[in-house]
Coordinates of C-alpha atoms in Angstrom, one line a residue:
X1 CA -15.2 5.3 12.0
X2 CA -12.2 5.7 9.0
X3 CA -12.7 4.0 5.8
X4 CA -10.8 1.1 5.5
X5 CA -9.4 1.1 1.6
X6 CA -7.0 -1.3 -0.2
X7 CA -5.4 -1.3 -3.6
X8 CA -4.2 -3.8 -5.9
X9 CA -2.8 -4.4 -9.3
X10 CA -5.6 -6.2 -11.4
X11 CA -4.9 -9.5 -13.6
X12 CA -4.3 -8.9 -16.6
X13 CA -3.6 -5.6 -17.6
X14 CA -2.1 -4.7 -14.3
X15 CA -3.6 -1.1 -13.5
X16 CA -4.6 0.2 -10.2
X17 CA -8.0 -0.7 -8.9
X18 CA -9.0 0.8 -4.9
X19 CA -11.7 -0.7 -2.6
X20 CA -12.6 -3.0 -0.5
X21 CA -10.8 -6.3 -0.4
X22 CA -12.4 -9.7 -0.5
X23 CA -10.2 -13.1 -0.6
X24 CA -11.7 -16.9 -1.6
X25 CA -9.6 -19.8 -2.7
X26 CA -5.9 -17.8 -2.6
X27 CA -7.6 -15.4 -5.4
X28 CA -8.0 -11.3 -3.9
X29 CA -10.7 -9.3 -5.4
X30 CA -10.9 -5.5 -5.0
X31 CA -15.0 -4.2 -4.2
X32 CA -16.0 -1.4 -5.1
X33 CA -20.4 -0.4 -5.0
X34 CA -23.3 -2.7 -6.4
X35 CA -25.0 -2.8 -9.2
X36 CA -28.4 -4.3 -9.1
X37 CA -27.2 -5.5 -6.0
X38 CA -24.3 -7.6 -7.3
X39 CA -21.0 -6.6 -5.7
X40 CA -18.3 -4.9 -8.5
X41 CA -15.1 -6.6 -8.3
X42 CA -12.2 -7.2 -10.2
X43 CA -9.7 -10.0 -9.2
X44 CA -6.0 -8.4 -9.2
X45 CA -2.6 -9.9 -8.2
X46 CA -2.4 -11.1 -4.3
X47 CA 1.2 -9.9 -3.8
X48 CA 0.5 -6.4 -5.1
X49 CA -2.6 -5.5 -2.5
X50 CA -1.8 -2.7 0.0
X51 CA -3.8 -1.2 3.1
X52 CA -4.7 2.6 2.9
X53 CA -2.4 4.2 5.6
X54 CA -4.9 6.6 6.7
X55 CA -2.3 8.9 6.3
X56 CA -1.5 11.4 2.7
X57 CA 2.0 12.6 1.6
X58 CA 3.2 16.5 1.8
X59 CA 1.0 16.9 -1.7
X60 CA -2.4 15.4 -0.7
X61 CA -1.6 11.7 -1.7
X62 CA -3.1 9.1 -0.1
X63 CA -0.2 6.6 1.0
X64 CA -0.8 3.0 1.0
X65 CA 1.3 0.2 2.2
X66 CA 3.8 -0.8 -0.8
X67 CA 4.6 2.7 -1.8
X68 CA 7.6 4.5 -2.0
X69 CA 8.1 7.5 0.1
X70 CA 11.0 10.1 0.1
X71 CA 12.1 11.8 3.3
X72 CA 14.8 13.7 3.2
X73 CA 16.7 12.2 0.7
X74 CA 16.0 8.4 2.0
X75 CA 13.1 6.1 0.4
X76 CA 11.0 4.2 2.6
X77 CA 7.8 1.8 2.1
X78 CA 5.0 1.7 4.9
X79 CA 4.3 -2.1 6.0
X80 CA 2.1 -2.7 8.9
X81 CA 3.2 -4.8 11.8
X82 CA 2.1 -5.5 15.3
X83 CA -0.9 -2.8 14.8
X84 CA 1.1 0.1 13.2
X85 CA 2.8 1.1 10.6
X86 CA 7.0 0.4 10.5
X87 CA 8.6 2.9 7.9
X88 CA 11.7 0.5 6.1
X89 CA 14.2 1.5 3.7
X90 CA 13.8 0.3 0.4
X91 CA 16.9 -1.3 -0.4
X92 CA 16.9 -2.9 3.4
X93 CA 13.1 -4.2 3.4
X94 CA 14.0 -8.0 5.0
X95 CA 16.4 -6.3 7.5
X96 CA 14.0 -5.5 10.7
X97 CA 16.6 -3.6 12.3
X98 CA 16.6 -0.8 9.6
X99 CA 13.2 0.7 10.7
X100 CA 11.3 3.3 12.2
X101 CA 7.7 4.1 13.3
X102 CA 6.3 5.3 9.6
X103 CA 4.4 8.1 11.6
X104 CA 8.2 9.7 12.1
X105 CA 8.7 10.2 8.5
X106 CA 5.4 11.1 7.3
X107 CA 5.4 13.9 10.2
X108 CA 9.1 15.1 8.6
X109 CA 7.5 15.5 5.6
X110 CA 7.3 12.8 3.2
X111 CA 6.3 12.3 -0.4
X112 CA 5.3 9.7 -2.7
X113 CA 7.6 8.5 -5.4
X114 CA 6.7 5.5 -6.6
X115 CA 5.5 1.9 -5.1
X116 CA 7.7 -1.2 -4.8
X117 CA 5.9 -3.2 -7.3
X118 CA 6.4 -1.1 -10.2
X119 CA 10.2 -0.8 -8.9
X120 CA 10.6 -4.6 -8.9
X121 CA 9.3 -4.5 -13.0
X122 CA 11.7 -1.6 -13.8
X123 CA 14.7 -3.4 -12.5

């Protein structure tokens, strides 16, 4: 059985966290281990949680949903719908007619530029 793995930005200073996630009372936590039996979590930012693909980029990296992948000069992000993964263009994600099963572009070769939610600060 794979290893289900999320990802968030955590509250407050905004890095990366990666684990399990657990939600109560609209807050999402990211899991990771125990310690003296109590779970280690950190709470992070709800809109900024992505799934683990299962899949890793032309270099080795792991691709979650939310990133930014380049194939062949076009950026997509991974978001999972109707039990796979649709690959959408970044400047067209609302638009559900300019998509493509994400499987297509990681096979072509895809790499990992970025994420959408550091895009949206830089802009």
């Amino acid at each position: 059985m794979r290893e289900i793995l999320f990802r968030g930005k955590r509250v407050g200073n905004g890095e990366w966290v990666y684990g399990y996630l657990f939600r109560m009372w609209g807050d999402a936590y990211i899991l990771w281990g125990t310690t003296s039996g109590i779970p280690n979590m950190i709470r992070v930012i709800p809109e900024t949680v992505g799934q683990f693909t299962g899949l890793y980029d032309k270099n080795g990296v792991e691709i979650y949903e939310g990133d930014i992948v380049r194939e062949q000069g076009n950026d997509y992000t991974p978001i999972y719908q109707n039990r796979i993964y649709m690959a959408y263009n970044v400047d067209k994600i609302n638009d559900p007619y300019v998509s493509t099963q994400f499987n297509v572009i990681w096979r072509n070769g895809c790499e990992v530029i970025g994420n959408i939610h550091e895009r949206e600060n830089d802009e």
